[in-house]
Amino acid sequence: MWLDSLIGMFSVDMGIDLGTCNTLVAVRGQGIVLNEPSVVAVAKGTNRVLMRSGQPAVGWVAKEMLGKTPGSITAVRPLKDGVISDFEITEAMLNYFITKVTGRVRMIGPRVVISIPSGITAVEKRAVFDSAERAGAWRTYLLEEPVAAAIGAGLPFAEPTASMIVDIGGGTTEVAIMSLADIATCESVRVAGDDMDEAIMAHMKRTYNLMVGEQTAERIKIQIGSAAPTEEEDTTIEVRGRDMISGLPRKATITSEEIREALQEPISAIIETVTRTLERAEPELAADLVENGITLAGGGALLRGMPEQLQKATGLHCALAEDPLTCVARGTSIFLENIEEWKNTLENSMDI
């Protein structure tokens, strides 16, 4: 233990929200210092990361290439449904982010706290540990996303009262009821923001015979997507893509109402997960939630009408956390401030 503390004085402690869509890095004492897309550009058929202007094509540089690469280049998202789907590319991405944050090569690698979905398997955890270790981390700790989100949202999760968090990310939705600094009941479902984008893409194919890319679907979701009717009910947007019949570029005008209908399947799956979690809560915890309500975090929580839909389905007050996109990363940052006190409660790379 004394060696751990001594080496910690000379290393950089950082928390990483390793998300399907975005990776955020927080440094102890500095807060969030990096927020970039979880995308890497590689030479097709290999895991060799491309270089652009002397820098690896990772993050924002790689995201600009999504759907626009020539045959020799592939823009890859190495995480799927909140877990690592491509080990080598995740390692390269983590190495780039860690090096970018530390700024130079260090004799001692950083201690890293990485947030993970609560429902991942032991094999998936091992992949996270190995990727971080190969990317230069000296010691790696895993922190469950609902706990990180609750800390970042400022919920009193360490007190003897129920706190409920719904973290809608890119690949997974984490639903948890917490009390006394631990999870009382939780559920992780692999339905989240990416599934909303896919639902929009499927709608465009089915209704307009128009193929659109991931970035266009995401833009539609952000600009006119909603989970419930809004005041601006007749909002429209012009969408460009490729005609599935002629193969030629074409545009179409779509409405917010049809996009809301297209999003109902993933939204319903998220709401069902929330209600199932509530049904498993102990009576005293359920009683606390009548007063404390539900807090929403993650990028998917920003979908218009999402709190209202959850409130309608559960009867509980639902509110957005402050800056939902960075909740998990801020939680890892706060955890880092107390790492000496709390680190023994986490799985770490020395345990397996």
Short mmCIF file of C-alpha atoms in Angstrom, two decimals:
data_model
loop_
_atom_site.label_atom_id
_atom_site.label_comp_id
_atom_site.label_asym_id
_atom_site.label_seq_id
_atom_site.Cartn_x
_atom_site.Cartn_y
_atom_site.Cartn_z
CA MET A 1 0.00 0.00 0.00
CA TRP A 2 2.79 2.44 0.91
CA LEU A 3 4.44 1.74 -2.47
CA ASP A 4 1.11 2.44 -4.19
CA SER A 5 0.85 5.82 -2.47
CA LEU A 6 4.50 6.70 -3.09
CA ILE A 7 4.34 5.95 -6.81
CA GLY A 8 0.99 7.79 -6.98
CA MET A 9 2.81 10.98 -5.95
CA PHE A 10 4.90 10.80 -9.15
CA SER A 11 2.24 9.59 -11.58
CA VAL A 12 -0.69 11.33 -13.23
CA ASP A 13 -4.05 10.12 -11.91
CA MET A 14 -6.69 10.20 -14.62
CA GLY A 15 -10.28 9.09 -15.02
CA ILE A 16 -11.52 7.89 -18.41
CA ASP A 17 -15.13 7.70 -19.57
CA LEU A 18 -14.50 5.16 -22.32
CA GLY A 19 -17.72 5.62 -24.25
CA THR A 20 -19.04 4.08 -27.45
CA CYS A 21 -19.40 7.53 -29.05
CA ASN A 22 -17.02 9.76 -27.09
CA THR A 23 -14.07 9.35 -24.74
CA LEU A 24 -13.61 11.91 -21.97
CA VAL A 25 -10.51 12.17 -19.79
CA ALA A 26 -10.34 13.89 -16.40
CA VAL A 27 -7.08 14.54 -14.53
CA ARG A 28 -6.91 14.69 -10.76
CA GLY A 29 -7.05 18.30 -9.64
CA GLN A 30 -7.77 19.63 -13.15
CA GLY A 31 -11.19 18.22 -14.11
CA ILE A 32 -12.04 17.25 -17.69
CA VAL A 33 -9.11 17.91 -20.03
CA LEU A 34 -10.11 15.93 -23.13
CA ASN A 35 -13.38 15.15 -24.92
CA GLU A 36 -13.04 13.47 -28.31
CA PRO A 37 -15.00 10.95 -30.41
CA SER A 38 -14.12 7.26 -29.95
CA VAL A 39 -13.08 6.89 -33.60
CA VAL A 40 -9.82 5.76 -35.20
CA ALA A 41 -8.86 5.83 -38.90
CA VAL A 42 -6.84 2.83 -40.08
CA ALA A 43 -5.48 1.49 -43.35
CA LYS A 44 -8.08 -0.91 -44.75
CA GLY A 45 -7.49 -4.55 -43.87
CA THR A 46 -4.99 -3.66 -41.11
CA ASN A 47 -4.94 -2.19 -37.61
CA ARG A 48 -2.33 0.41 -38.59
CA VAL A 49 -3.47 3.84 -37.44
CA LEU A 50 -3.18 6.49 -40.14
CA MET A 51 -1.17 9.66 -39.65
CA ARG A 52 -2.38 13.12 -40.66
CA SER A 53 -0.10 16.16 -40.38
CA GLY A 54 2.24 14.13 -38.18
CA GLN A 55 -0.52 13.15 -35.74
CA PRO A 56 -2.45 9.85 -35.43
CA ALA A 57 -5.92 10.02 -37.05
CA VAL A 58 -7.81 9.56 -33.80
CA GLY A 59 -10.75 11.42 -32.26
CA TRP A 60 -12.08 14.50 -34.09
CA VAL A 61 -9.75 13.98 -37.06
CA ALA A 62 -11.05 10.44 -37.57
CA LYS A 63 -14.71 11.32 -36.98
CA GLU A 64 -14.60 13.77 -39.89
CA MET A 65 -13.76 10.75 -42.07
CA LEU A 66 -16.77 8.62 -41.03
CA GLY A 67 -18.72 7.64 -44.13
CA LYS A 68 -16.37 9.65 -46.37
CA THR A 69 -13.27 7.46 -46.61
CA PRO A 70 -11.81 6.13 -49.89
CA GLY A 71 -11.36 2.39 -50.37
CA SER A 72 -7.90 2.37 -48.78
CA ILE A 73 -9.02 3.87 -45.45
CA THR A 74 -11.50 2.71 -42.80
CA ALA A 75 -12.82 4.90 -39.97
CA VAL A 76 -13.47 2.53 -37.05
CA ARG A 77 -15.38 2.88 -33.80
CA PRO A 78 -13.57 0.26 -31.66
CA LEU A 79 -16.26 0.10 -28.97
CA LYS A 80 -19.68 -1.44 -29.52
CA ASP A 81 -22.53 -1.39 -27.00
CA GLY A 82 -20.23 0.09 -24.36
CA VAL A 83 -17.57 -2.64 -24.60
CA ILE A 84 -14.39 -3.20 -26.59
CA SER A 85 -15.02 -4.83 -29.96
CA ASP A 86 -11.54 -4.26 -31.41
CA PHE A 87 -8.76 -4.75 -28.89
CA GLU A 88 -5.77 -3.45 -30.88
CA ILE A 89 -7.48 -0.29 -32.12
CA THR A 90 -8.82 0.50 -28.62
CA GLU A 91 -5.27 0.14 -27.31
CA ALA A 92 -3.99 2.57 -29.96
CA MET A 93 -6.79 5.03 -29.16
CA LEU A 94 -6.16 4.89 -25.41
CA ASN A 95 -2.42 5.29 -25.94
CA TYR A 96 -3.03 8.41 -28.05
CA PHE A 97 -5.40 9.96 -25.48
CA ILE A 98 -3.15 9.16 -22.50
CA THR A 99 -0.08 10.55 -24.28
CA LYS A 100 -2.00 13.66 -25.34
CA VAL A 101 -3.08 14.32 -21.74
CA THR A 102 0.26 13.58 -20.02
CA GLY A 103 2.10 15.58 -22.67
CA ARG A 104 5.33 13.61 -22.50
CA VAL A 105 6.80 10.17 -21.88
CA ARG A 106 6.97 9.42 -18.15
CA MET A 107 9.06 6.87 -16.25
CA ILE A 108 5.93 5.93 -14.32
CA GLY A 109 2.65 5.45 -16.14
CA PRO A 110 -0.59 6.98 -14.85
CA ARG A 111 -3.03 5.43 -12.43
CA VAL A 112 -6.28 5.21 -14.38
CA VAL A 113 -9.91 4.89 -13.31
CA ILE A 114 -12.06 3.69 -16.23
CA SER A 115 -15.86 3.70 -16.15
CA ILE A 116 -17.50 0.51 -17.43
CA PRO A 117 -21.12 -0.61 -18.00
CA SER A 118 -22.48 -2.46 -14.97
CA GLY A 119 -23.48 -5.49 -17.03
CA ILE A 120 -20.21 -6.39 -18.76
CA THR A 121 -18.64 -9.84 -18.45
CA ALA A 122 -15.35 -10.87 -16.86
CA VAL A 123 -13.84 -11.32 -20.34
CA GLU A 124 -14.90 -7.79 -21.32
CA LYS A 125 -13.39 -6.43 -18.09
CA ARG A 126 -10.13 -8.24 -18.87
CA ALA A 127 -10.08 -6.56 -22.29
CA VAL A 128 -10.36 -3.12 -20.63
CA PHE A 129 -7.53 -3.92 -18.21
CA ASP A 130 -5.27 -5.23 -20.98
CA SER A 131 -5.96 -2.27 -23.29
CA ALA A 132 -5.17 0.26 -20.55
CA GLU A 133 -2.03 -1.60 -19.47
CA ARG A 134 -0.69 -1.85 -23.02
CA ALA A 135 -1.50 1.83 -23.52
CA GLY A 136 0.85 2.73 -20.67
CA ALA A 137 -1.27 2.72 -17.48
CA TRP A 138 0.63 1.68 -14.36
CA ARG A 139 -2.47 0.67 -12.40
CA THR A 140 -6.05 0.47 -13.68
CA TYR A 141 -9.26 0.58 -11.63
CA LEU A 142 -12.76 -0.10 -12.96
CA LEU A 143 -15.67 2.08 -11.79
CA GLU A 144 -19.23 1.17 -12.74
CA GLU A 145 -20.85 3.86 -14.89
CA PRO A 146 -23.99 4.31 -12.73
CA VAL A 147 -21.78 5.07 -9.70
CA ALA A 148 -19.62 7.50 -11.70
CA ALA A 149 -22.74 9.19 -13.12
CA ALA A 150 -24.31 9.50 -9.66
CA ILE A 151 -21.13 11.05 -8.24
CA GLY A 152 -20.87 13.44 -11.19
CA ALA A 153 -24.54 14.42 -10.87
CA GLY A 154 -24.06 15.28 -7.21
CA LEU A 155 -26.53 12.69 -5.92
CA PRO A 156 -26.33 11.74 -2.21
CA PHE A 157 -25.59 8.13 -3.16
CA ALA A 158 -23.43 7.57 -0.03
CA GLU A 159 -26.30 8.47 2.34
CA PRO A 160 -28.98 6.08 3.68
CA THR A 161 -31.53 7.24 1.13
CA ALA A 162 -32.35 6.03 -2.37
CA SER A 163 -30.86 7.78 -5.42
CA MET A 164 -31.79 6.69 -8.94
CA ILE A 165 -29.74 7.41 -12.04
CA VAL A 166 -30.60 6.69 -15.68
CA ASP A 167 -27.46 7.10 -17.81
CA ILE A 168 -28.31 6.96 -21.54
CA GLY A 169 -25.03 6.76 -23.42
CA GLY A 170 -24.14 5.84 -26.98
CA GLY A 171 -24.03 2.06 -26.64
CA THR A 172 -25.72 1.25 -23.31
CA THR A 173 -28.31 2.61 -20.92
CA GLU A 174 -27.44 2.16 -17.25
CA VAL A 175 -30.28 2.24 -14.72
CA ALA A 176 -29.41 1.98 -11.03
CA ILE A 177 -30.88 2.61 -7.59
CA MET A 178 -28.17 3.38 -5.02
CA SER A 179 -27.91 3.79 -1.29
CA LEU A 180 -25.04 3.87 1.22
CA ALA A 181 -22.37 4.23 -1.50
CA ASP A 182 -23.37 1.03 -3.29
CA ILE A 183 -25.79 -0.20 -5.94
CA ALA A 184 -28.97 -1.69 -4.48
CA THR A 185 -30.36 -2.80 -7.84
CA CYS A 186 -29.38 -2.04 -11.40
CA GLU A 187 -29.83 -3.09 -15.00
CA SER A 188 -27.73 -2.43 -18.08
CA VAL A 189 -29.39 -2.65 -21.49
CA ARG A 190 -27.56 -2.34 -24.81
CA VAL A 191 -30.07 0.11 -26.23
CA ALA A 192 -29.07 3.78 -26.32
CA GLY A 193 -28.14 6.69 -28.61
CA ASP A 194 -26.68 4.52 -31.39
CA ASP A 195 -29.94 2.57 -31.61
CA MET A 196 -31.83 5.85 -32.03
CA ASP A 197 -29.55 6.74 -34.94
CA GLU A 198 -30.09 3.30 -36.49
CA ALA A 199 -33.88 3.70 -36.10
CA ILE A 200 -33.70 6.98 -38.03
CA MET A 201 -31.57 5.40 -40.76
CA ALA A 202 -34.04 2.51 -41.07
CA HIS A 203 -36.95 4.97 -41.27
CA MET A 204 -35.29 6.89 -44.10
CA LYS A 205 -34.76 3.66 -46.04
CA ARG A 206 -38.26 2.37 -45.43
CA THR A 207 -40.18 5.57 -46.05
CA TYR A 208 -38.09 7.49 -48.56
CA ASN A 209 -35.83 4.84 -50.15
CA LEU A 210 -33.01 7.12 -49.04
CA MET A 211 -29.75 5.93 -47.51
CA VAL A 212 -28.16 8.29 -44.98
CA GLY A 213 -25.01 7.90 -42.90
CA GLU A 214 -24.47 7.79 -39.14
CA GLN A 215 -23.51 11.44 -38.88
CA THR A 216 -26.61 12.56 -40.80
CA ALA A 217 -28.86 10.39 -38.62
CA GLU A 218 -27.26 11.86 -35.50
CA ARG A 219 -27.81 15.40 -36.83
CA ILE A 220 -31.50 14.62 -37.48
CA LYS A 221 -31.87 13.26 -33.94
CA ILE A 222 -30.27 16.34 -32.39
CA GLN A 223 -32.14 18.91 -34.49
CA ILE A 224 -35.69 17.54 -34.62
CA GLY A 225 -35.74 14.28 -32.64
CA SER A 226 -38.01 13.99 -29.60
CA ALA A 227 -39.46 11.41 -27.23
CA ALA A 228 -42.72 13.31 -26.69
CA PRO A 229 -44.72 15.98 -28.56
CA THR A 230 -43.08 19.40 -28.38
CA GLU A 231 -44.34 22.96 -28.79
CA GLU A 232 -42.67 23.15 -32.22
CA GLU A 233 -44.67 20.24 -33.60
CA ASP A 234 -44.31 21.05 -37.30
CA THR A 235 -40.50 21.30 -37.40
CA THR A 236 -38.99 20.02 -40.63
CA ILE A 237 -35.48 19.42 -41.90
CA GLU A 238 -34.00 18.78 -45.32
CA VAL A 239 -32.01 15.55 -45.51
CA ARG A 240 -29.54 14.55 -48.24
CA GLY A 241 -28.47 11.00 -49.05
CA ARG A 242 -28.31 8.36 -51.78
CA ASP A 243 -31.43 7.09 -53.54
CA MET A 244 -31.68 3.31 -53.06
CA ILE A 245 -33.31 2.77 -56.46
CA SER A 246 -31.43 5.09 -58.83
CA GLY A 247 -28.23 5.22 -56.78
CA LEU A 248 -28.08 8.99 -57.32
CA PRO A 249 -27.79 11.74 -54.67
CA ARG A 250 -31.19 13.04 -53.56
CA LYS A 251 -32.78 15.10 -50.81
CA ALA A 252 -36.03 14.76 -48.86
CA THR A 253 -37.90 16.89 -46.33
CA ILE A 254 -38.87 15.12 -43.11
CA THR A 255 -40.90 16.18 -40.05
CA SER A 256 -40.26 15.97 -36.33
CA GLU A 257 -43.45 13.92 -35.87
CA GLU A 258 -42.28 11.07 -38.09
CA ILE A 259 -38.86 11.02 -36.44
CA ARG A 260 -40.54 10.81 -33.02
CA GLU A 261 -42.50 7.79 -34.24
CA ALA A 262 -39.32 6.20 -35.61
CA LEU A 263 -37.64 6.59 -32.19
CA GLN A 264 -40.43 4.92 -30.22
CA GLU A 265 -38.89 1.42 -30.25
CA PRO A 266 -35.55 2.28 -28.58
CA ILE A 267 -37.25 4.77 -26.24
CA SER A 268 -39.79 2.14 -25.17
CA ALA A 269 -36.96 -0.33 -24.47
CA ILE A 270 -35.26 2.23 -22.20
CA ILE A 271 -38.50 3.01 -20.35
CA GLU A 272 -39.19 -0.71 -19.83
CA THR A 273 -35.72 -1.10 -18.31
CA VAL A 274 -36.42 1.75 -15.88
CA THR A 275 -39.76 0.28 -14.79
CA ARG A 276 -38.24 -3.21 -14.33
CA THR A 277 -35.54 -1.74 -12.09
CA LEU A 278 -38.15 0.12 -10.02
CA GLU A 279 -40.19 -3.07 -9.62
CA ARG A 280 -37.17 -4.80 -8.03
CA ALA A 281 -36.51 -2.01 -5.50
CA GLU A 282 -36.97 -2.65 -1.78
CA PRO A 283 -40.11 -0.95 -0.39
CA GLU A 284 -38.14 1.57 1.72
CA LEU A 285 -35.98 2.55 -1.26
CA ALA A 286 -39.08 2.88 -3.45
CA ALA A 287 -40.60 5.16 -0.82
CA ASP A 288 -37.50 7.40 -0.91
CA LEU A 289 -37.75 7.70 -4.69
CA VAL A 290 -41.25 9.18 -4.43
CA GLU A 291 -39.54 12.21 -2.93
CA ASN A 292 -36.09 12.03 -4.55
CA GLY A 293 -37.21 11.17 -8.10
CA ILE A 294 -35.00 10.08 -11.02
CA THR A 295 -31.93 11.84 -12.43
CA LEU A 296 -31.04 11.49 -16.13
CA ALA A 297 -27.47 11.61 -17.44
CA GLY A 298 -25.66 10.86 -20.70
CA GLY A 299 -26.04 12.30 -24.18
CA GLY A 300 -29.26 10.36 -24.87
CA ALA A 301 -30.93 12.13 -21.96
CA LEU A 302 -30.75 15.36 -23.98
CA LEU A 303 -33.36 14.05 -26.44
CA ARG A 304 -36.33 16.43 -26.23
CA GLY A 305 -39.15 15.13 -24.07
CA MET A 306 -37.16 12.25 -22.53
CA PRO A 307 -37.64 13.36 -18.89
CA GLU A 308 -41.36 13.95 -19.54
CA GLN A 309 -41.82 10.49 -21.05
CA LEU A 310 -40.09 8.81 -18.13
CA GLN A 311 -42.11 10.86 -15.66
CA LYS A 312 -45.33 9.86 -17.41
CA ALA A 313 -44.36 6.15 -17.35
CA THR A 314 -43.17 6.00 -13.73
CA GLY A 315 -45.11 8.73 -11.96
CA LEU A 316 -41.84 9.96 -10.43
CA HIS A 317 -40.25 13.37 -10.89
CA CYS A 318 -37.51 13.16 -13.57
CA ALA A 319 -34.82 15.80 -13.98
CA LEU A 320 -31.70 16.22 -16.12
CA ALA A 321 -28.36 16.27 -14.35
CA GLU A 322 -26.23 19.35 -14.82
CA ASP A 323 -24.30 18.91 -18.09
CA PRO A 324 -25.47 15.29 -18.70
CA LEU A 325 -22.79 14.64 -21.36
CA THR A 326 -19.91 14.95 -18.89
CA CYS A 327 -21.55 13.41 -15.81
CA VAL A 328 -19.60 10.14 -15.87
CA ALA A 329 -16.26 11.86 -16.54
CA ARG A 330 -16.89 14.35 -13.74
CA GLY A 331 -17.71 11.41 -11.48
CA THR A 332 -14.34 9.79 -12.22
CA SER A 333 -12.67 13.16 -11.53
CA ILE A 334 -14.33 13.41 -8.09
CA PHE A 335 -13.46 9.77 -7.43
CA LEU A 336 -9.81 10.55 -8.21
CA GLU A 337 -9.84 13.20 -5.50
CA ASN A 338 -10.69 10.42 -3.03
CA ILE A 339 -8.80 7.56 -4.68
CA GLU A 340 -6.71 6.68 -1.60
CA GLU A 341 -9.88 6.29 0.46
CA TRP A 342 -12.04 4.49 -2.13
CA LYS A 343 -9.65 2.50 -4.33
CA ASN A 344 -9.98 -0.69 -2.27
CA THR A 345 -13.67 -0.86 -3.15
CA LEU A 346 -12.87 -1.22 -6.89
CA GLU A 347 -11.64 -4.02 -9.09
CA ASN A 348 -8.11 -3.27 -10.19
CA SER A 349 -5.54 -4.76 -12.51
CA MET A 350 -3.74 -6.50 -9.63
CA ASP A 351 -6.83 -8.52 -8.73
CA ILE A 352 -6.99 -10.65 -11.88
#
